[in-house]
Amino acid sequence: MSARILAVDDAPENLEILRIRLEAAGYAVVTAEDGEAGLARARETVPDLILLDVMMPKLSGIDVLRILKEDERLRFVPVILLTARAETRDVVAGLDAGGDDYLAKPYEHAALMARVRAMLRLKALTDTVRRQAEELEFQRAALARSNADLETRIAEQVAEIERIGRLRRFLSPQIADLVAASGTEATLLETHRREITVVFCDLRGFTAFTDTAAPEDALEVLRAYQSVVGACIVRHEGTLEHFAGDGIMVYFNDPVPCPDHPHRALRMALDLRQTLGRLSEAWHRRGYEIGFGIGIATGYATLGQFGFEGRREYGALGSVTNLASRLCDEALPGQILISQRLQALTETVAETECLGPLALKGFHRPVTAFGLLGWREAAAG
């Protein structure tokens, strides 16, 4: 595309000569007969170069030049001043006003074209630099937006990790991931009332063992026990209420409902008896007289977050938790005691034996308890 040149001169014959010479060289030429018209044409066409006469009526070339340099769209357009004067004072005034070069009238054709080519090369370089600067600014802004988006995503991911971390304190990884994916943590952890099945498990003889064993041995036993129980809780997708030394409380049907919570609890208890039995045998071979007992009960409880600002736990309150705990206290090593209600809910799938009424601490009347023997073969699948 040809460069566009604006020629401004109040002498018609000069304008015509400029137009003919420039068009012959292949340039597109726009003309104006005075300063005001020159400003208007410059704003209208945004030329690549301006040839500007200095001595003109209405607005002098110097005045036009000052106005051009204040216009954001035109300030980088090169200007060659055309003047009949060649005094140093006039040249300095024009250059100070923003002129890029000058020619004194009468000017030679070769000199004019040489200056035109030089100024157009300067304009091309200026345009390239400005375009690169704009691209750099665009890239900088895009990078800033990208960094801001990245910071936001990182903050969201950190918050999500913290949220899942809080959930994993209470739930098995499968349930924690399900709650995190559904985004319903706040709703699920609100205080509410629901039927749950509670499982208590603790060690028999562990307190006496710690009185005589080295601290390292006691810690090794406790870690092995908690590792086995923890893996079992995860396999059966239970909710861990707390680890308190060797005492562990787990419940089912909250915060994620599961209709078969009595069955799940019994399956986990049987799994625990098998895995802890093997562990207990290993302890006995080392001379450690340590066993375990399990108590399970089904009933209604109030569930939600308890504690204070900066330290909250999710837990269950109600007589069902006390019953499971007391049944656990009464269980002999390797024994699983379950409540009468739980036995009634699972009698078609679980083999049990009635142990009669038991006097449990905190309960005014004797409580009928059952020993869990195993899973009925017809229901094993």
mmCIF file of C-alpha atoms in Angstrom:
data_model
loop_
_atom_site.group_PDB
_atom_site.id
_atom_site.type_symbol
_atom_site.label_atom_id
_atom_site.label_comp_id
_atom_site.label_asym_id
_atom_site.label_seq_id
_atom_site.Cartn_x
_atom_site.Cartn_y
_atom_site.Cartn_z
ATOM 1 C CA MET A 1 0.000 0.000 0.000
ATOM 2 C CA SER A 2 1.367 3.468 -0.988
ATOM 3 C CA ALA A 3 2.358 5.888 1.724
ATOM 4 C CA ARG A 4 -0.121 8.758 2.210
ATOM 5 C CA ILE A 5 1.418 12.253 2.237
ATOM 6 C CA LEU A 6 -0.384 15.460 3.259
ATOM 7 C CA ALA A 7 0.924 18.635 1.609
ATOM 8 C CA VAL A 8 -0.140 21.974 3.169
ATOM 9 C CA ASP A 9 0.668 25.269 1.427
ATOM 10 C CA ASP A 10 -1.260 28.491 0.824
ATOM 11 C CA ALA A 11 0.267 28.838 -2.655
ATOM 12 C CA PRO A 12 -1.787 26.800 -5.154
ATOM 13 C CA GLU A 13 1.081 26.516 -7.625
ATOM 14 C CA ASN A 14 3.364 25.068 -4.927
ATOM 15 C CA LEU A 15 0.711 22.520 -3.943
ATOM 16 C CA GLU A 16 0.263 21.445 -7.551
ATOM 17 C CA ILE A 17 4.028 20.969 -8.032
ATOM 18 C CA LEU A 18 4.239 18.902 -4.816
ATOM 19 C CA ARG A 19 1.262 16.767 -5.820
ATOM 20 C CA ILE A 20 2.654 16.015 -9.299
ATOM 21 C CA ARG A 21 6.140 15.145 -8.064
ATOM 22 C CA LEU A 22 4.922 12.939 -5.175
ATOM 23 C CA GLU A 23 2.309 11.093 -7.216
ATOM 24 C CA ALA A 24 4.923 10.475 -9.913
ATOM 25 C CA ALA A 25 7.011 8.771 -7.223
ATOM 26 C CA GLY A 26 4.050 6.500 -6.379
ATOM 27 C CA TYR A 27 2.720 8.194 -3.242
ATOM 28 C CA ALA A 28 -0.919 8.950 -2.415
ATOM 29 C CA VAL A 29 -1.225 12.723 -1.952
ATOM 30 C CA VAL A 30 -3.749 14.814 -0.003
ATOM 31 C CA THR A 31 -3.559 18.630 -0.169
ATOM 32 C CA ALA A 32 -4.748 21.541 1.972
ATOM 33 C CA GLU A 33 -4.597 25.262 1.180
ATOM 34 C CA ASP A 34 -4.050 26.675 4.698
ATOM 35 C CA GLY A 35 -3.312 25.706 8.326
ATOM 36 C CA GLU A 36 -6.898 25.113 9.433
ATOM 37 C CA ALA A 37 -7.644 22.939 6.397
ATOM 38 C CA GLY A 38 -4.375 21.113 6.954
ATOM 39 C CA LEU A 39 -5.388 20.227 10.544
ATOM 40 C CA ALA A 40 -8.760 18.995 9.377
ATOM 41 C CA ARG A 41 -7.239 16.826 6.617
ATOM 42 C CA ALA A 42 -4.620 15.445 8.995
ATOM 43 C CA ARG A 43 -7.292 14.381 11.504
ATOM 44 C CA GLU A 44 -9.404 12.933 8.724
ATOM 45 C CA THR A 45 -6.732 10.930 6.875
ATOM 46 C CA VAL A 46 -3.950 10.341 9.472
ATOM 47 C CA PRO A 47 -1.154 10.540 6.867
ATOM 48 C CA ASP A 48 2.252 8.879 6.983
ATOM 49 C CA LEU A 49 4.053 12.199 6.371
ATOM 50 C CA ILE A 50 3.159 15.909 6.373
ATOM 51 C CA LEU A 51 4.832 18.581 4.214
ATOM 52 C CA LEU A 52 3.941 21.793 6.022
ATOM 53 C CA ASP A 53 4.452 25.371 4.830
ATOM 54 C CA VAL A 54 5.488 27.718 7.657
ATOM 55 C CA MET A 55 4.179 31.085 6.451
ATOM 56 C CA MET A 56 0.374 30.742 6.058
ATOM 57 C CA PRO A 57 -2.699 32.833 6.966
ATOM 58 C CA LYS A 58 -5.103 31.893 9.823
ATOM 59 C CA LEU A 59 -2.734 29.356 11.377
ATOM 60 C CA SER A 60 1.004 29.372 10.737
ATOM 61 C CA GLY A 61 2.848 26.172 10.156
ATOM 62 C CA ILE A 62 4.444 26.463 13.611
ATOM 63 C CA ASP A 63 0.990 26.740 15.260
ATOM 64 C CA VAL A 64 -0.311 23.787 13.268
ATOM 65 C CA LEU A 65 2.740 21.769 14.277
ATOM 66 C CA ARG A 66 2.188 22.442 17.988
ATOM 67 C CA ILE A 67 -1.438 21.313 17.726
ATOM 68 C CA LEU A 68 -0.478 18.166 15.806
ATOM 69 C CA LYS A 69 2.025 17.126 18.481
ATOM 70 C CA GLU A 70 -0.704 17.329 21.153
ATOM 71 C CA ASP A 71 -2.946 14.942 19.243
ATOM 72 C CA GLU A 72 -2.456 11.298 20.343
ATOM 73 C CA ARG A 73 -3.258 10.012 16.838
ATOM 74 C CA LEU A 74 -0.952 12.442 14.997
ATOM 75 C CA ARG A 75 1.933 13.177 17.342
ATOM 76 C CA PHE A 76 4.173 10.528 15.772
ATOM 77 C CA VAL A 77 3.530 11.544 12.150
ATOM 78 C CA PRO A 78 6.823 13.065 10.838
ATOM 79 C CA VAL A 79 6.643 16.656 9.587
ATOM 80 C CA ILE A 80 8.930 18.358 7.065
ATOM 81 C CA LEU A 81 8.708 22.133 7.295
ATOM 82 C CA LEU A 82 8.717 24.069 4.015
ATOM 83 C CA THR A 83 9.860 27.637 4.466
ATOM 84 C CA ALA A 84 10.978 30.549 2.313
ATOM 85 C CA ARG A 85 13.135 31.622 5.199
ATOM 86 C CA ALA A 86 16.434 29.954 5.931
ATOM 87 C CA GLU A 87 17.346 31.940 9.009
ATOM 88 C CA THR A 88 18.586 29.886 11.951
ATOM 89 C CA ARG A 89 15.933 31.440 14.189
ATOM 90 C CA ASP A 90 13.090 30.095 12.022
ATOM 91 C CA VAL A 91 14.645 26.639 11.720
ATOM 92 C CA VAL A 92 15.141 26.379 15.497
ATOM 93 C CA ALA A 93 11.545 27.494 16.169
ATOM 94 C CA GLY A 94 10.211 24.833 13.806
ATOM 95 C CA LEU A 95 12.337 22.052 15.250
ATOM 96 C CA ASP A 96 11.465 23.107 18.811
ATOM 97 C CA ALA A 97 7.777 22.892 17.932
ATOM 98 C CA GLY A 98 8.249 19.260 16.888
ATOM 99 C CA GLY A 99 9.346 19.391 13.277
ATOM 100 C CA ASP A 100 11.480 16.498 12.080
ATOM 101 C CA ASP A 101 13.208 18.169 9.140
ATOM 102 C CA TYR A 102 12.973 21.277 6.940
ATOM 103 C CA LEU A 103 13.485 22.427 3.368
ATOM 104 C CA ALA A 104 14.077 26.011 2.298
ATOM 105 C CA LYS A 105 12.244 27.262 -0.751
ATOM 106 C CA PRO A 106 13.014 26.986 -3.572
ATOM 107 C CA TYR A 107 13.971 23.348 -3.041
ATOM 108 C CA GLU A 108 15.437 20.868 -5.451
ATOM 109 C CA HIS A 109 13.344 17.875 -6.469
ATOM 110 C CA ALA A 110 16.101 15.379 -5.492
ATOM 111 C CA ALA A 111 16.505 16.960 -2.048
ATOM 112 C CA LEU A 112 12.734 16.863 -1.469
ATOM 113 C CA MET A 113 12.411 13.199 -2.445
ATOM 114 C CA ALA A 114 15.449 12.210 -0.372
ATOM 115 C CA ARG A 115 13.917 13.825 2.736
ATOM 116 C CA VAL A 116 10.518 12.268 1.982
ATOM 117 C CA ARG A 117 12.059 8.795 1.766
ATOM 118 C CA ALA A 118 14.080 9.361 4.951
ATOM 119 C CA MET A 119 11.010 10.526 6.905
ATOM 120 C CA LEU A 120 8.887 7.622 5.644
ATOM 121 C CA ARG A 121 11.592 5.193 6.777
ATOM 122 C CA LEU A 122 11.529 6.921 10.163
ATOM 123 C CA LYS A 123 7.737 6.618 10.248
ATOM 124 C CA ALA A 124 7.927 2.907 9.411
ATOM 125 C CA LEU A 125 10.435 2.355 12.218
ATOM 126 C CA THR A 126 8.295 4.388 14.622
ATOM 127 C CA ASP A 127 5.218 2.386 13.693
ATOM 128 C CA THR A 128 7.129 -0.860 14.237
ATOM 129 C CA VAL A 129 8.353 0.253 17.649
ATOM 130 C CA ARG A 130 4.879 1.446 18.664
ATOM 131 C CA ARG A 131 3.298 -1.776 17.442
ATOM 132 C CA GLN A 132 5.842 -3.833 19.370
ATOM 133 C CA ALA A 133 5.267 -1.683 22.461
ATOM 134 C CA GLU A 134 1.520 -2.223 22.153
ATOM 135 C CA GLU A 135 2.038 -5.965 21.733
ATOM 136 C CA LEU A 136 4.303 -6.023 24.773
ATOM 137 C CA GLU A 137 1.730 -4.093 26.782
ATOM 138 C CA PHE A 138 -0.992 -6.476 25.632
ATOM 139 C CA GLN A 139 1.168 -9.452 26.574
ATOM 140 C CA ARG A 140 2.002 -7.842 29.923
ATOM 141 C CA ALA A 141 -1.684 -7.252 30.633
ATOM 142 C CA ALA A 142 -2.520 -10.795 29.520
ATOM 143 C CA LEU A 143 0.244 -12.154 31.742
ATOM 144 C CA ALA A 144 -1.028 -10.071 34.648
ATOM 145 C CA ARG A 145 -4.537 -11.426 34.094
ATOM 146 C CA SER A 146 -3.156 -14.944 33.793
ATOM 147 C CA ASN A 147 -1.176 -14.509 37.017
ATOM 148 C CA ALA A 148 -4.258 -13.152 38.764
ATOM 149 C CA ASP A 149 -6.308 -16.091 37.477
ATOM 150 C CA LEU A 150 -3.557 -18.474 38.559
ATOM 151 C CA GLU A 151 -3.456 -16.927 42.038
ATOM 152 C CA THR A 152 -7.224 -17.266 42.259
ATOM 153 C CA ARG A 153 -7.100 -20.899 41.140
ATOM 154 C CA ILE A 154 -4.288 -21.656 43.584
ATOM 155 C CA ALA A 155 -6.235 -20.021 46.412
ATOM 156 C CA GLU A 156 -9.323 -22.034 45.454
ATOM 157 C CA GLN A 157 -7.296 -25.241 45.275
ATOM 158 C CA VAL A 158 -5.680 -24.546 48.659
ATOM 159 C CA ALA A 159 -9.130 -23.902 50.139
ATOM 160 C CA GLU A 160 -10.395 -27.118 48.541
ATOM 161 C CA ILE A 161 -7.424 -29.076 49.917
ATOM 162 C CA GLU A 162 -8.064 -27.631 53.371
ATOM 163 C CA ARG A 163 -11.761 -28.476 53.062
ATOM 164 C CA ILE A 164 -11.057 -32.060 52.013
ATOM 165 C CA GLY A 165 -8.469 -32.269 54.792
ATOM 166 C CA ARG A 166 -11.126 -31.300 57.338
ATOM 167 C CA LEU A 167 -13.508 -33.887 55.910
ATOM 168 C CA ARG A 168 -10.885 -36.635 55.963
ATOM 169 C CA ARG A 169 -10.563 -36.135 59.723
ATOM 170 C CA PHE A 170 -14.120 -37.435 60.052
ATOM 171 C CA LEU A 171 -14.794 -39.540 56.965
ATOM 172 C CA SER A 172 -13.268 -42.333 54.971
ATOM 173 C CA PRO A 173 -11.413 -41.083 51.854
ATOM 174 C CA GLN A 174 -14.197 -42.366 49.591
ATOM 175 C CA ILE A 175 -16.886 -40.431 51.444
ATOM 176 C CA ALA A 176 -14.679 -37.351 51.850
ATOM 177 C CA ASP A 177 -14.077 -37.256 48.096
ATOM 178 C CA LEU A 178 -17.804 -37.698 47.446
ATOM 179 C CA VAL A 179 -18.688 -34.812 49.765
ATOM 180 C CA ALA A 180 -15.945 -32.624 48.251
ATOM 181 C CA ALA A 181 -17.147 -33.361 44.718
ATOM 182 C CA SER A 182 -20.764 -32.562 45.577
ATOM 183 C CA GLY A 183 -19.832 -29.293 47.302
ATOM 184 C CA THR A 184 -22.388 -29.916 50.064
ATOM 185 C CA GLU A 185 -20.040 -29.889 53.043
ATOM 186 C CA ALA A 186 -21.828 -27.046 54.847
ATOM 187 C CA THR A 187 -25.222 -28.742 54.523
ATOM 188 C CA LEU A 188 -23.941 -32.186 55.495
ATOM 189 C CA LEU A 189 -22.138 -30.932 58.603
ATOM 190 C CA GLU A 190 -25.027 -28.889 59.997
ATOM 191 C CA THR A 191 -26.474 -30.026 63.321
ATOM 192 C CA HIS A 192 -29.223 -32.621 62.811
ATOM 193 C CA ARG A 193 -30.795 -35.733 64.302
ATOM 194 C CA ARG A 194 -30.492 -39.134 62.632
ATOM 195 C CA GLU A 195 -30.435 -42.863 63.356
ATOM 196 C CA ILE A 196 -26.886 -44.204 63.297
ATOM 197 C CA THR A 197 -25.048 -47.390 64.171
ATOM 198 C CA VAL A 198 -22.118 -46.783 66.512
ATOM 199 C CA VAL A 199 -19.071 -49.044 66.873
ATOM 200 C CA PHE A 200 -16.678 -48.809 69.826
ATOM 201 C CA CYS A 201 -13.429 -50.731 69.927
ATOM 202 C CA ASP A 202 -10.589 -50.731 72.444
ATOM 203 C CA LEU A 203 -7.784 -52.952 73.677
ATOM 204 C CA ARG A 204 -7.890 -55.285 76.646
ATOM 205 C CA GLY A 205 -4.850 -55.294 78.913
ATOM 206 C CA PHE A 206 -3.236 -52.318 77.205
ATOM 207 C CA THR A 207 -3.151 -50.135 80.332
ATOM 208 C CA ALA A 208 -1.437 -52.882 82.333
ATOM 209 C CA PHE A 209 0.942 -53.450 79.419
ATOM 210 C CA THR A 210 2.003 -49.778 79.353
ATOM 211 C CA ASP A 211 2.824 -49.918 83.071
ATOM 212 C CA THR A 212 5.606 -52.440 82.456
ATOM 213 C CA ALA A 213 6.567 -52.075 78.780
ATOM 214 C CA ALA A 214 9.093 -49.663 77.378
ATOM 215 C CA PRO A 215 7.460 -46.544 75.883
ATOM 216 C CA GLU A 216 8.759 -47.495 72.446
ATOM 217 C CA ASP A 217 7.089 -50.931 72.648
ATOM 218 C CA ALA A 218 3.796 -49.405 73.808
ATOM 219 C CA LEU A 219 3.891 -46.902 70.970
ATOM 220 C CA GLU A 220 4.642 -49.657 68.453
ATOM 221 C CA VAL A 221 1.638 -51.675 69.655
ATOM 222 C CA LEU A 222 -0.662 -48.649 69.535
ATOM 223 C CA ARG A 223 0.449 -47.673 66.036
ATOM 224 C CA ALA A 224 -0.045 -51.208 64.694
ATOM 225 C CA TYR A 225 -3.505 -51.366 66.270
ATOM 226 C CA GLN A 226 -4.579 -47.971 64.928
ATOM 227 C CA SER A 227 -3.231 -48.796 61.475
ATOM 228 C CA VAL A 228 -5.286 -52.009 61.294
ATOM 229 C CA VAL A 229 -8.442 -50.323 62.580
ATOM 230 C CA GLY A 230 -7.980 -47.305 60.303
ATOM 231 C CA ALA A 231 -7.651 -49.470 57.201
ATOM 232 C CA CYS A 232 -10.770 -51.390 58.210
ATOM 233 C CA ILE A 233 -12.768 -48.164 58.673
ATOM 234 C CA VAL A 234 -11.729 -47.030 55.196
ATOM 235 C CA ARG A 235 -12.689 -50.367 53.620
ATOM 236 C CA HIS A 236 -16.190 -50.199 55.079
ATOM 237 C CA GLU A 237 -16.602 -46.424 54.580
ATOM 238 C CA GLY A 238 -17.323 -45.608 58.199
ATOM 239 C CA THR A 239 -17.162 -42.182 59.828
ATOM 240 C CA LEU A 240 -14.362 -41.924 62.387
ATOM 241 C CA GLU A 241 -15.621 -39.965 65.381
ATOM 242 C CA HIS A 242 -12.366 -40.073 67.347
ATOM 243 C CA PHE A 243 -9.145 -41.857 68.173
ATOM 244 C CA ALA A 244 -8.459 -41.582 71.906
ATOM 245 C CA GLY A 245 -5.451 -43.772 72.601
ATOM 246 C CA ASP A 246 -6.677 -47.330 72.149
ATOM 247 C CA GLY A 247 -10.356 -46.280 72.233
ATOM 248 C CA ILE A 248 -11.904 -45.798 68.791
ATOM 249 C CA MET A 249 -15.451 -44.723 67.913
ATOM 250 C CA VAL A 250 -16.909 -45.155 64.428
ATOM 251 C CA TYR A 251 -20.458 -44.721 63.191
ATOM 252 C CA PHE A 252 -22.441 -45.312 60.015
ATOM 253 C CA ASN A 253 -25.267 -43.430 58.235
ATOM 254 C CA ASP A 254 -23.808 -39.974 58.760
ATOM 255 C CA PRO A 255 -22.917 -37.495 57.381
ATOM 256 C CA VAL A 256 -23.557 -39.461 54.166
ATOM 257 C CA PRO A 257 -26.704 -41.602 54.585
ATOM 258 C CA CYS A 258 -26.452 -45.356 53.954
ATOM 259 C CA PRO A 259 -29.662 -47.396 54.385
ATOM 260 C CA ASP A 260 -27.731 -50.579 55.287
ATOM 261 C CA HIS A 261 -25.803 -48.986 58.166
ATOM 262 C CA PRO A 262 -26.570 -51.813 60.684
ATOM 263 C CA HIS A 263 -25.222 -54.390 58.219
ATOM 264 C CA ARG A 264 -22.145 -52.315 57.416
ATOM 265 C CA ALA A 265 -21.319 -51.923 61.085
ATOM 266 C CA LEU A 266 -21.525 -55.683 61.721
ATOM 267 C CA ARG A 267 -19.441 -56.451 58.628
ATOM 268 C CA MET A 268 -16.765 -54.041 59.816
ATOM 269 C CA ALA A 269 -16.825 -55.544 63.320
ATOM 270 C CA LEU A 270 -16.333 -59.044 61.908
ATOM 271 C CA ASP A 271 -13.520 -57.750 59.686
ATOM 272 C CA LEU A 272 -11.940 -56.114 62.751
ATOM 273 C CA ARG A 273 -12.196 -59.306 64.774
ATOM 274 C CA GLN A 274 -10.394 -61.221 62.050
ATOM 275 C CA THR A 275 -7.602 -58.698 61.441
ATOM 276 C CA LEU A 276 -7.138 -57.751 65.101
ATOM 277 C CA GLY A 277 -7.179 -61.457 65.984
ATOM 278 C CA ARG A 278 -4.132 -62.021 63.823
ATOM 279 C CA LEU A 279 -2.457 -58.978 65.355
ATOM 280 C CA SER A 280 -3.309 -60.154 68.868
ATOM 281 C CA GLU A 281 -1.757 -63.552 68.140
ATOM 282 C CA ALA A 282 1.448 -61.812 67.065
ATOM 283 C CA TRP A 283 1.472 -59.854 70.319
ATOM 284 C CA HIS A 284 0.959 -63.016 72.358
ATOM 285 C CA ARG A 285 3.985 -64.592 70.665
ATOM 286 C CA ARG A 286 6.000 -61.638 71.919
ATOM 287 C CA GLY A 287 4.626 -62.065 75.418
ATOM 288 C CA TYR A 288 2.135 -59.193 75.246
ATOM 289 C CA GLU A 289 -1.170 -60.102 76.919
ATOM 290 C CA ILE A 290 -3.295 -57.762 74.854
ATOM 291 C CA GLY A 291 -6.734 -58.414 73.371
ATOM 292 C CA PHE A 292 -9.594 -56.301 72.116
ATOM 293 C CA GLY A 293 -13.336 -55.824 72.595
ATOM 294 C CA ILE A 294 -16.067 -54.332 70.410
ATOM 295 C CA GLY A 295 -19.480 -52.887 71.265
ATOM 296 C CA ILE A 296 -22.153 -51.861 68.724
ATOM 297 C CA ALA A 297 -25.537 -50.162 69.089
ATOM 298 C CA THR A 298 -28.147 -48.595 66.791
ATOM 299 C CA GLY A 299 -30.251 -45.579 67.758
ATOM 300 C CA TYR A 300 -30.889 -41.877 67.256
ATOM 301 C CA ALA A 301 -28.275 -39.232 67.989
ATOM 302 C CA THR A 302 -27.702 -35.523 67.481
ATOM 303 C CA LEU A 303 -24.836 -34.936 65.061
ATOM 304 C CA GLY A 304 -22.919 -31.818 64.077
ATOM 305 C CA GLN A 305 -19.854 -29.714 64.749
ATOM 306 C CA PHE A 306 -18.819 -29.177 68.338
ATOM 307 C CA GLY A 307 -16.019 -27.150 69.906
ATOM 308 C CA PHE A 308 -14.892 -23.540 69.738
ATOM 309 C CA GLU A 309 -13.432 -21.081 67.233
ATOM 310 C CA GLY A 310 -10.236 -22.502 65.787
ATOM 311 C CA ARG A 311 -10.897 -26.021 67.033
ATOM 312 C CA ARG A 312 -14.008 -27.880 65.952
ATOM 313 C CA GLU A 313 -14.839 -31.565 65.718
ATOM 314 C CA TYR A 314 -17.713 -33.350 64.047
ATOM 315 C CA GLY A 315 -19.377 -35.834 66.377
ATOM 316 C CA ALA A 316 -22.472 -37.539 67.739
ATOM 317 C CA LEU A 317 -24.300 -37.068 71.050
ATOM 318 C CA GLY A 318 -26.925 -39.408 72.454
ATOM 319 C CA SER A 319 -27.590 -42.515 74.506
ATOM 320 C CA VAL A 320 -26.710 -44.730 71.530
ATOM 321 C CA THR A 321 -23.048 -43.697 71.787
ATOM 322 C CA ASN A 322 -23.049 -44.390 75.542
ATOM 323 C CA LEU A 323 -24.639 -47.811 74.965
ATOM 324 C CA ALA A 324 -22.057 -48.824 72.371
ATOM 325 C CA SER A 325 -19.274 -47.656 74.678
ATOM 326 C CA ARG A 326 -20.618 -49.601 77.670
ATOM 327 C CA LEU A 327 -21.110 -52.738 75.586
ATOM 328 C CA CYS A 328 -17.492 -52.413 74.483
ATOM 329 C CA ASP A 329 -16.443 -52.172 78.147
ATOM 330 C CA GLU A 330 -18.285 -55.430 78.903
ATOM 331 C CA ALA A 331 -16.924 -57.347 75.898
ATOM 332 C CA LEU A 332 -14.418 -60.080 76.622
ATOM 333 C CA PRO A 333 -11.225 -60.256 74.530
ATOM 334 C CA GLY A 334 -12.224 -61.019 70.936
ATOM 335 C CA GLN A 335 -15.938 -60.586 71.708
ATOM 336 C CA ILE A 336 -18.413 -58.381 69.823
ATOM 337 C CA LEU A 337 -21.444 -57.248 71.838
ATOM 338 C CA ILE A 338 -24.423 -55.692 70.073
ATOM 339 C CA SER A 339 -27.604 -54.026 71.326
ATOM 340 C CA GLN A 340 -31.045 -55.641 71.237
ATOM 341 C CA ARG A 341 -32.308 -53.183 68.623
ATOM 342 C CA LEU A 342 -29.355 -53.874 66.344
ATOM 343 C CA GLN A 343 -29.893 -57.625 66.724
ATOM 344 C CA ALA A 344 -33.534 -57.231 65.687
ATOM 345 C CA LEU A 345 -32.516 -55.238 62.599
ATOM 346 C CA THR A 346 -29.954 -57.813 61.482
ATOM 347 C CA GLU A 347 -31.297 -61.148 62.725
ATOM 348 C CA THR A 348 -31.876 -62.407 59.175
ATOM 349 C CA VAL A 349 -28.213 -62.004 58.240
ATOM 350 C CA ALA A 350 -26.250 -62.217 61.519
ATOM 351 C CA GLU A 351 -25.637 -65.208 63.783
ATOM 352 C CA THR A 352 -25.945 -64.058 67.418
ATOM 353 C CA GLU A 353 -26.360 -65.433 70.905
ATOM 354 C CA CYS A 354 -28.359 -63.787 73.679
ATOM 355 C CA LEU A 355 -26.222 -62.939 76.689
ATOM 356 C CA GLY A 356 -29.140 -61.826 78.853
ATOM 357 C CA PRO A 357 -29.557 -58.563 80.672
ATOM 358 C CA LEU A 358 -26.346 -56.710 81.546
ATOM 359 C CA ALA A 359 -26.009 -54.038 84.215
ATOM 360 C CA LEU A 360 -24.236 -51.233 82.377
ATOM 361 C CA LYS A 361 -22.800 -48.137 83.975
ATOM 362 C CA GLY A 362 -25.014 -45.097 83.388
ATOM 363 C CA PHE A 363 -28.131 -47.153 82.572
ATOM 364 C CA HIS A 364 -30.849 -47.446 85.254
ATOM 365 C CA ARG A 365 -32.148 -50.804 84.059
ATOM 366 C CA PRO A 366 -30.351 -53.909 82.809
ATOM 367 C CA VAL A 367 -29.767 -53.963 79.065
ATOM 368 C CA THR A 368 -30.261 -57.064 76.926
ATOM 369 C CA ALA A 369 -27.157 -57.711 74.842
ATOM 370 C CA PHE A 370 -26.199 -60.205 72.158
ATOM 371 C CA GLY A 371 -22.872 -61.637 71.100
ATOM 372 C CA LEU A 372 -22.145 -61.479 67.361
ATOM 373 C CA LEU A 373 -20.952 -64.879 66.190
ATOM 374 C CA GLY A 374 -20.752 -64.412 62.448
ATOM 375 C CA TRP A 375 -22.585 -63.835 59.182
ATOM 376 C CA ARG A 376 -25.230 -66.297 58.064
ATOM 377 C CA GLU A 377 -24.018 -68.360 55.094
ATOM 378 C CA ALA A 378 -27.161 -67.567 53.075
ATOM 379 C CA ALA A 379 -26.430 -63.824 53.462
ATOM 380 C CA ALA A 380 -22.661 -64.035 52.977
ATOM 381 C CA GLY A 381 -22.884 -63.138 49.290
#
